[in-house]
Coordinates of C-alpha atoms in Angstrom, one line a residue:
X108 CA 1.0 43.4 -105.8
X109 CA 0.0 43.6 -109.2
X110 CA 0.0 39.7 -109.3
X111 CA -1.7 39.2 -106.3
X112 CA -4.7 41.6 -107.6
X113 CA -4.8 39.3 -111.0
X114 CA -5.0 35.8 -108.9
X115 CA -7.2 37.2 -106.6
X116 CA -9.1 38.9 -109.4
X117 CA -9.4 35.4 -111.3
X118 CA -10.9 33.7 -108.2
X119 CA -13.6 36.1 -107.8
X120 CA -14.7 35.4 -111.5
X121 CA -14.6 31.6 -111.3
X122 CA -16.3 31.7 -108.1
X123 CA -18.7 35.1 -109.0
X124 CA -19.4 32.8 -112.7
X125 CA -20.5 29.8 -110.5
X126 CA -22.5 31.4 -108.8
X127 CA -24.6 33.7 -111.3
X128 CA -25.1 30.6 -112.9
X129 CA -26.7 28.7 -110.1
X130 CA -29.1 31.6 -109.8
X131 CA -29.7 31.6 -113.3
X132 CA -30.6 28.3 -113.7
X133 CA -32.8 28.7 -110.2
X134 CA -34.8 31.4 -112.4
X135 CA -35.1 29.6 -115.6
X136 CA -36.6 26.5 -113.5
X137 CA -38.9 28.9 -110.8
X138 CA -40.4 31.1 -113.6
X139 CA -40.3 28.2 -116.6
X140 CA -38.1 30.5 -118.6
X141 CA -35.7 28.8 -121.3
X142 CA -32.0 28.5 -120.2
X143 CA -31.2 30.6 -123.4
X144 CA -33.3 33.8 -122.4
X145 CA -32.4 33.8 -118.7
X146 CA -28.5 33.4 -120.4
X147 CA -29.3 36.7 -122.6
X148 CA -30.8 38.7 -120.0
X149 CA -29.7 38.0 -116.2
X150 CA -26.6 36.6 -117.2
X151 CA -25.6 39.0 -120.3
X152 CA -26.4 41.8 -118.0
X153 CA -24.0 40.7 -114.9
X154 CA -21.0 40.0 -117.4
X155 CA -21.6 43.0 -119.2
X156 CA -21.3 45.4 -115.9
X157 CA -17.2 45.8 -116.5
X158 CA -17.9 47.2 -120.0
X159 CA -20.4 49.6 -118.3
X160 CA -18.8 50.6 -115.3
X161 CA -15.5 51.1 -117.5
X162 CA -17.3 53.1 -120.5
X163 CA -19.2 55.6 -117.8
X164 CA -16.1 56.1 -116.1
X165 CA -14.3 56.9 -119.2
X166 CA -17.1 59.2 -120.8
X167 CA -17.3 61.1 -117.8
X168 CA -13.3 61.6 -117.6
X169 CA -13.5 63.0 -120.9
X170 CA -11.9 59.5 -122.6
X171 CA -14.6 58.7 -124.7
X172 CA -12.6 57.5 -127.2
X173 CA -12.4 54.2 -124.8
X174 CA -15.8 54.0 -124.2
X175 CA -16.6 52.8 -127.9
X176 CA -12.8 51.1 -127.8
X177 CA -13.7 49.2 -125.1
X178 CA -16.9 47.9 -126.4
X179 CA -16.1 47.3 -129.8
X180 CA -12.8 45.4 -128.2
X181 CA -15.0 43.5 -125.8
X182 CA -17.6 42.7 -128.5
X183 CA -14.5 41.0 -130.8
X184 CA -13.3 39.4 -128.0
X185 CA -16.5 37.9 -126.8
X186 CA -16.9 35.8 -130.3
X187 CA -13.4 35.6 -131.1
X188 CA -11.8 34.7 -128.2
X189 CA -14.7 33.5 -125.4
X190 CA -16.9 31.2 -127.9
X191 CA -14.0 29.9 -129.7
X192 CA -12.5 28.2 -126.6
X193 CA -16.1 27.5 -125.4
X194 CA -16.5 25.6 -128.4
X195 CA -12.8 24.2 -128.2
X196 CA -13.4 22.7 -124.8
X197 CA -17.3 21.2 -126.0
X198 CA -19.1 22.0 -128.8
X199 CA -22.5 23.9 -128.9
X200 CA -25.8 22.9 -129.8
X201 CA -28.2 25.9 -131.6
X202 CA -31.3 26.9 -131.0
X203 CA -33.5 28.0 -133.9
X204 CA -33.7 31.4 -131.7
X205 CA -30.2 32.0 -132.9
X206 CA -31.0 33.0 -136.5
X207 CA -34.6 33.7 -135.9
X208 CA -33.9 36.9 -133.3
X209 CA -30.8 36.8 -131.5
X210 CA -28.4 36.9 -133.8
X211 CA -30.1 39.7 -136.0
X212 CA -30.5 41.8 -133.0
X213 CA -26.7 41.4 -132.8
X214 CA -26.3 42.5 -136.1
X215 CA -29.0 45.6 -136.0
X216 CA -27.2 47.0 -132.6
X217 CA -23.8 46.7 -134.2
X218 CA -24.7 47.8 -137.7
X219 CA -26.7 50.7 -135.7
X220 CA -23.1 51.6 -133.9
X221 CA -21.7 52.1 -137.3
X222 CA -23.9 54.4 -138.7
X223 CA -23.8 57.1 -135.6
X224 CA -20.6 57.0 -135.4
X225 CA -19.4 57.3 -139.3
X226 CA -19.7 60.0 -140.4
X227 CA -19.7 62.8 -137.8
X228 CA -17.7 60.1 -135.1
X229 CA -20.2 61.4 -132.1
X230 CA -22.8 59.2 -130.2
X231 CA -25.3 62.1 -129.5
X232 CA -27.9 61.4 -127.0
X233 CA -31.1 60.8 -128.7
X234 CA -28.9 57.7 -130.8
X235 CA -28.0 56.5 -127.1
X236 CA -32.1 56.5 -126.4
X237 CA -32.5 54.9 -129.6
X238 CA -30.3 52.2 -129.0
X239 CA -31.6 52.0 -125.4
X240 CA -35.5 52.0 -126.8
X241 CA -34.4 49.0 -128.6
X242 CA -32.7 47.1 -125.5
X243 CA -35.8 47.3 -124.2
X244 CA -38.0 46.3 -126.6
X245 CA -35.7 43.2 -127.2
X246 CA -36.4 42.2 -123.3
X247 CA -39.7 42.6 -123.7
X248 CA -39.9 40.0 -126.7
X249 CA -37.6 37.6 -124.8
X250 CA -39.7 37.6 -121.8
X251 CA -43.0 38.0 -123.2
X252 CA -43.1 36.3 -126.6
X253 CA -40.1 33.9 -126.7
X254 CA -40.4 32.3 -123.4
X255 CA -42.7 29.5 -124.6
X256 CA -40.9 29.5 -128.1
X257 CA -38.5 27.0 -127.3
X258 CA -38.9 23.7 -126.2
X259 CA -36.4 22.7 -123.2
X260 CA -36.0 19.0 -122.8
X261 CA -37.2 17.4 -118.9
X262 CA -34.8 19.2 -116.4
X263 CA -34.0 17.0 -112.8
X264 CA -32.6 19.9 -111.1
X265 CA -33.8 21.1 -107.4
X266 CA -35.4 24.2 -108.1
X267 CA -33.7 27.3 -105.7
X268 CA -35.7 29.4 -103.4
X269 CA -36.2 33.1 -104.2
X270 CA -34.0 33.7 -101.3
X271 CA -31.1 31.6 -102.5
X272 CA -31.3 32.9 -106.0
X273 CA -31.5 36.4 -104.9
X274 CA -28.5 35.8 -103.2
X275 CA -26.5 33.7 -105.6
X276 CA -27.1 35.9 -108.1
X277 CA -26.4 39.0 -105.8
X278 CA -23.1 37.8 -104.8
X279 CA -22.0 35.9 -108.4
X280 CA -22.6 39.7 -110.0
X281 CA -19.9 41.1 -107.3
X282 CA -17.9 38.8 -107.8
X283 CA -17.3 39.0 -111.3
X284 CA -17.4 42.6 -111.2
X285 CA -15.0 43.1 -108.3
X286 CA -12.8 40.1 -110.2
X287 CA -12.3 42.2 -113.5
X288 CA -11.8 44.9 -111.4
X289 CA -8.6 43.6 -109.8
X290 CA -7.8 41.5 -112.8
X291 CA -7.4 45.4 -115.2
X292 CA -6.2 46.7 -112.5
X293 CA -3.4 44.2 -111.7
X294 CA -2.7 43.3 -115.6
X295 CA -2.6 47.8 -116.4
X296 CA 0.2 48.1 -113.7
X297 CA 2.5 44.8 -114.6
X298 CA 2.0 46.0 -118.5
X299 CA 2.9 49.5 -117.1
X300 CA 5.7 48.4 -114.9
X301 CA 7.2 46.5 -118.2
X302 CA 6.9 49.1 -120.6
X303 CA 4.3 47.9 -122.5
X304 CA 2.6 51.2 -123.8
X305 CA -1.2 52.5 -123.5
X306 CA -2.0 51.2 -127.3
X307 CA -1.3 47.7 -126.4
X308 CA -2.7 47.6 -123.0
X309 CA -5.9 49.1 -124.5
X310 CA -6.2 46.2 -127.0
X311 CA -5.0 43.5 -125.0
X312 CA -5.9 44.2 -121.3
X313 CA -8.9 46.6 -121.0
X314 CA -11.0 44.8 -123.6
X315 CA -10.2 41.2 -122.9
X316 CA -10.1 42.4 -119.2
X317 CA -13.9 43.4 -119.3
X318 CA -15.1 40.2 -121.3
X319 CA -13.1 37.5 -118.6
X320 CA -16.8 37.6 -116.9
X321 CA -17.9 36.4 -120.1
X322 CA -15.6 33.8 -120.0
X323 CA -15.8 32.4 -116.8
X324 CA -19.6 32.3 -116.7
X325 CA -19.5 30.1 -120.4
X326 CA -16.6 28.3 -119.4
X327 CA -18.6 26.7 -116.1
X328 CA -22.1 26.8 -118.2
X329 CA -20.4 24.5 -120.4
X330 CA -18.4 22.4 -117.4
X331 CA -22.4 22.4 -115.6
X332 CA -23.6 21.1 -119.0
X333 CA -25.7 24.7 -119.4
X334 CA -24.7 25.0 -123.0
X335 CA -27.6 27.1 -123.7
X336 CA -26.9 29.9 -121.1
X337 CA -23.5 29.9 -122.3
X338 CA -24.3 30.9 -126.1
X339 CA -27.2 32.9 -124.6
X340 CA -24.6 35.0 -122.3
X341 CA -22.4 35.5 -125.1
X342 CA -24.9 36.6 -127.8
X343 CA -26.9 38.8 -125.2
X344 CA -23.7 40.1 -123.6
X345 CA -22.8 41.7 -127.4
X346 CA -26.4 43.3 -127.6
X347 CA -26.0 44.5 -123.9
X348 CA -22.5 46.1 -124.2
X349 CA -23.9 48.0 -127.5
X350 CA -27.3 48.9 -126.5
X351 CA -27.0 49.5 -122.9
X352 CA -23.4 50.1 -122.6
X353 CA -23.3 52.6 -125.1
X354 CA -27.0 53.7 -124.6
X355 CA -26.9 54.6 -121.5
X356 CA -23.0 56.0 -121.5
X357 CA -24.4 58.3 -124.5
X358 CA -27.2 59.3 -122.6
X359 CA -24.9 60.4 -119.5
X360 CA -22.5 62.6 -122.0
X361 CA -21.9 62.6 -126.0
X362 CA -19.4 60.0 -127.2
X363 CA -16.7 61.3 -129.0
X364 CA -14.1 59.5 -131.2
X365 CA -11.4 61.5 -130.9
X366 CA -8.5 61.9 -133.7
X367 CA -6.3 59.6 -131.4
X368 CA -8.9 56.5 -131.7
X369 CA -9.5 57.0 -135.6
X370 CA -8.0 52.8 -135.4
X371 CA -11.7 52.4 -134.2
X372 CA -13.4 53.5 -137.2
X373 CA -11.2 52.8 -139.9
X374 CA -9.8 49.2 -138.4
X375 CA -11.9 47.8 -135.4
X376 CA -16.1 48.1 -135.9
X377 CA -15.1 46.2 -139.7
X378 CA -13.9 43.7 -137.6
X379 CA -16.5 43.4 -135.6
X380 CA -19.0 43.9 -137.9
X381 CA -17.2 40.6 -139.9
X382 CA -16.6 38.3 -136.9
X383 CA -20.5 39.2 -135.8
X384 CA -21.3 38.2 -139.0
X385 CA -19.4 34.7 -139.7
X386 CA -20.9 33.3 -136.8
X387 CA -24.1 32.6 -138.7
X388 CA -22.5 30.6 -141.6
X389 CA -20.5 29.1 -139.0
X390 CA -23.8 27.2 -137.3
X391 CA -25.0 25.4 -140.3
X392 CA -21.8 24.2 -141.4
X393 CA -19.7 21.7 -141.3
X394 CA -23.0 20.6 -138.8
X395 CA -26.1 22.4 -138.8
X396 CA -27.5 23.8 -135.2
X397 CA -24.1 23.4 -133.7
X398 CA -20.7 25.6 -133.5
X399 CA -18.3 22.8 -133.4
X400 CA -14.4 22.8 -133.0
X401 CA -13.3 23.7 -136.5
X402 CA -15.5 27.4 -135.9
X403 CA -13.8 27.7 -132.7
X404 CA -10.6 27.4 -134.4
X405 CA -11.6 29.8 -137.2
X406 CA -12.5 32.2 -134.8
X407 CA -9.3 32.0 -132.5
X408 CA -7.5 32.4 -135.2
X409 CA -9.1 35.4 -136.5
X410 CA -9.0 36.8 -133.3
X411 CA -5.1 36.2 -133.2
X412 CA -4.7 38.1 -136.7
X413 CA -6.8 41.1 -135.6
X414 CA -4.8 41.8 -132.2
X415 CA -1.7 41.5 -134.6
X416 CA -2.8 43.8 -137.0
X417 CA -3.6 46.0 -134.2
X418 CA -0.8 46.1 -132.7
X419 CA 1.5 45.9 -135.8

């Protein structure tokens, strides 16, 4: 059974990627939005859904701990694991919104996790509105101030009706939720039925678990030649799973890192704090405006090293 639930749950997300993408392209065409913001708002927000559903469920179990585990994980694995074999399979062109907002709002939310939790290891409320006040600002730039910011070259696509996209991007979000659904779910219990113990299934299955939407939608964004929703998705989806994720989670209950997740503080945020921050070095050279193949196997690498560490 627990097979069966990860093939099934692996459909879902190739399918549930396809089609958020088809409705996120229909947007970006309908409402002349650039690829890249539609990628770090409609998409970001549908792949980020597991981390959220996951983190709520956890808080309000009383396994907070998880909540921030489970984003921070996600967040590593997002860059470490998702862009680098995005950019294995096809490298990725840059836009100048990159380094100009996106990737400093990266680095504000995830420099902003680090200083709530700290010291006193608590995500009271009013720092979950913060960080939430500042989602929303962000989405108000994107739509309002950077949608004629960047210049998209002569698209020969049908454009979608409202209807279609509304349901494309209705049935893509299911899917990849109810895909990582079954995917945890089937990869917890074969881990569980082998031994394998909570620590490792944590690192490994949980956190990669939630970012395989992430995956699947940059994986076809880069097989439908939509290179800029891809970055986008994977950019915003960090932002999202820190400022809404958390946000909102915080907002529902305090999130407390309990003695048993003390890894979190004193191993996991410095790595995501470090892989957040190579990735800007890592698009001016060896090429500028592009991750090519040798960041991707940088980052894979790295990625490798930290779930050893972990684990070790």
């Amino acid at each position: 059974m627990s097979v069966l639930f990860i093939v099934i749950g692996l459909v879902l997300l190739v399918f549930g990627g396809d089609w958020l993408l088809k409705a996120a392209v229909g947007i970006s065409l309908r409402l002349q939005i650039p690829k890249i913001v539609i990628g770090m708002t409609v998409v970001s927000f549908a792949t980020s859904a597991p981390e959220l559903i996951v983190s709520i469920k956890s808080a309000l179990e009383g396994a907070t701990g998880l909540a921030v585990g489970n984003v921070i994980g996600s967040n590593i694995a997002n860059l470490g694991l998702v862009l680098a074999i995005t950019v294995l399979l096809s490298p990725i062109d840059v836009e100048k919104s990159f380094y100009k907002t996106d990737w400093p709002v990266m680095i504000l939310a995830s420099l902003l996790l680090y200083v709530f939790i700290i010291n006193d290891h608590l995500i009271q409320w009013y720092e979950g509105a913060v960080l939430f006040l500042i989602l929303l600002a962000f989405l108000v730039y994107l739509l309002r101030f950077q949608k004629n910011a960047i210049e998209e070259e002569e698209i020969e696509e049908e454009s979608l009706s409202m209807l279609k996209i509304l349901f494309f991007l209705v049935i893509g979000g299911i899917g990849l939720w109810g895909g990582s659904e079954l995917l945890i779910e089937g990869a917890t219990s074969l881990a569980k039925n082998l031994g394998v113990s909570d620590a490792v299934i944590g690192v490994t299955v949980v956190s990669v678990g939630t970012s395989i939407p992430e995956l699947a939608a940059s994986l076809i964004a880069v097989y439908k030649k939509e290179k800029a929703i891809s970055l986008g998705n994977l950019i915003g989806s960090n932002i999202f799973n820190i400022l809404a994720v958390l946000g909102i989670t915080s907002l529902i209950t305090p999130i407390q890192i309990k003695e048993d997740a003390m890894s979190l503080l004193n191993n996991d945020i410095y790595w995501m704090l470090a892989i957040s921050l190579v990735i800007l070095p890592m698009v001016f050279m060896p090429k500028k405006m592009r991750i090519g193949r040798e960041s991707g196997i940088i980052l894979l690498l790295s990625y490798v090293v930290f779930v050893y560490l972990t684990l070790a």
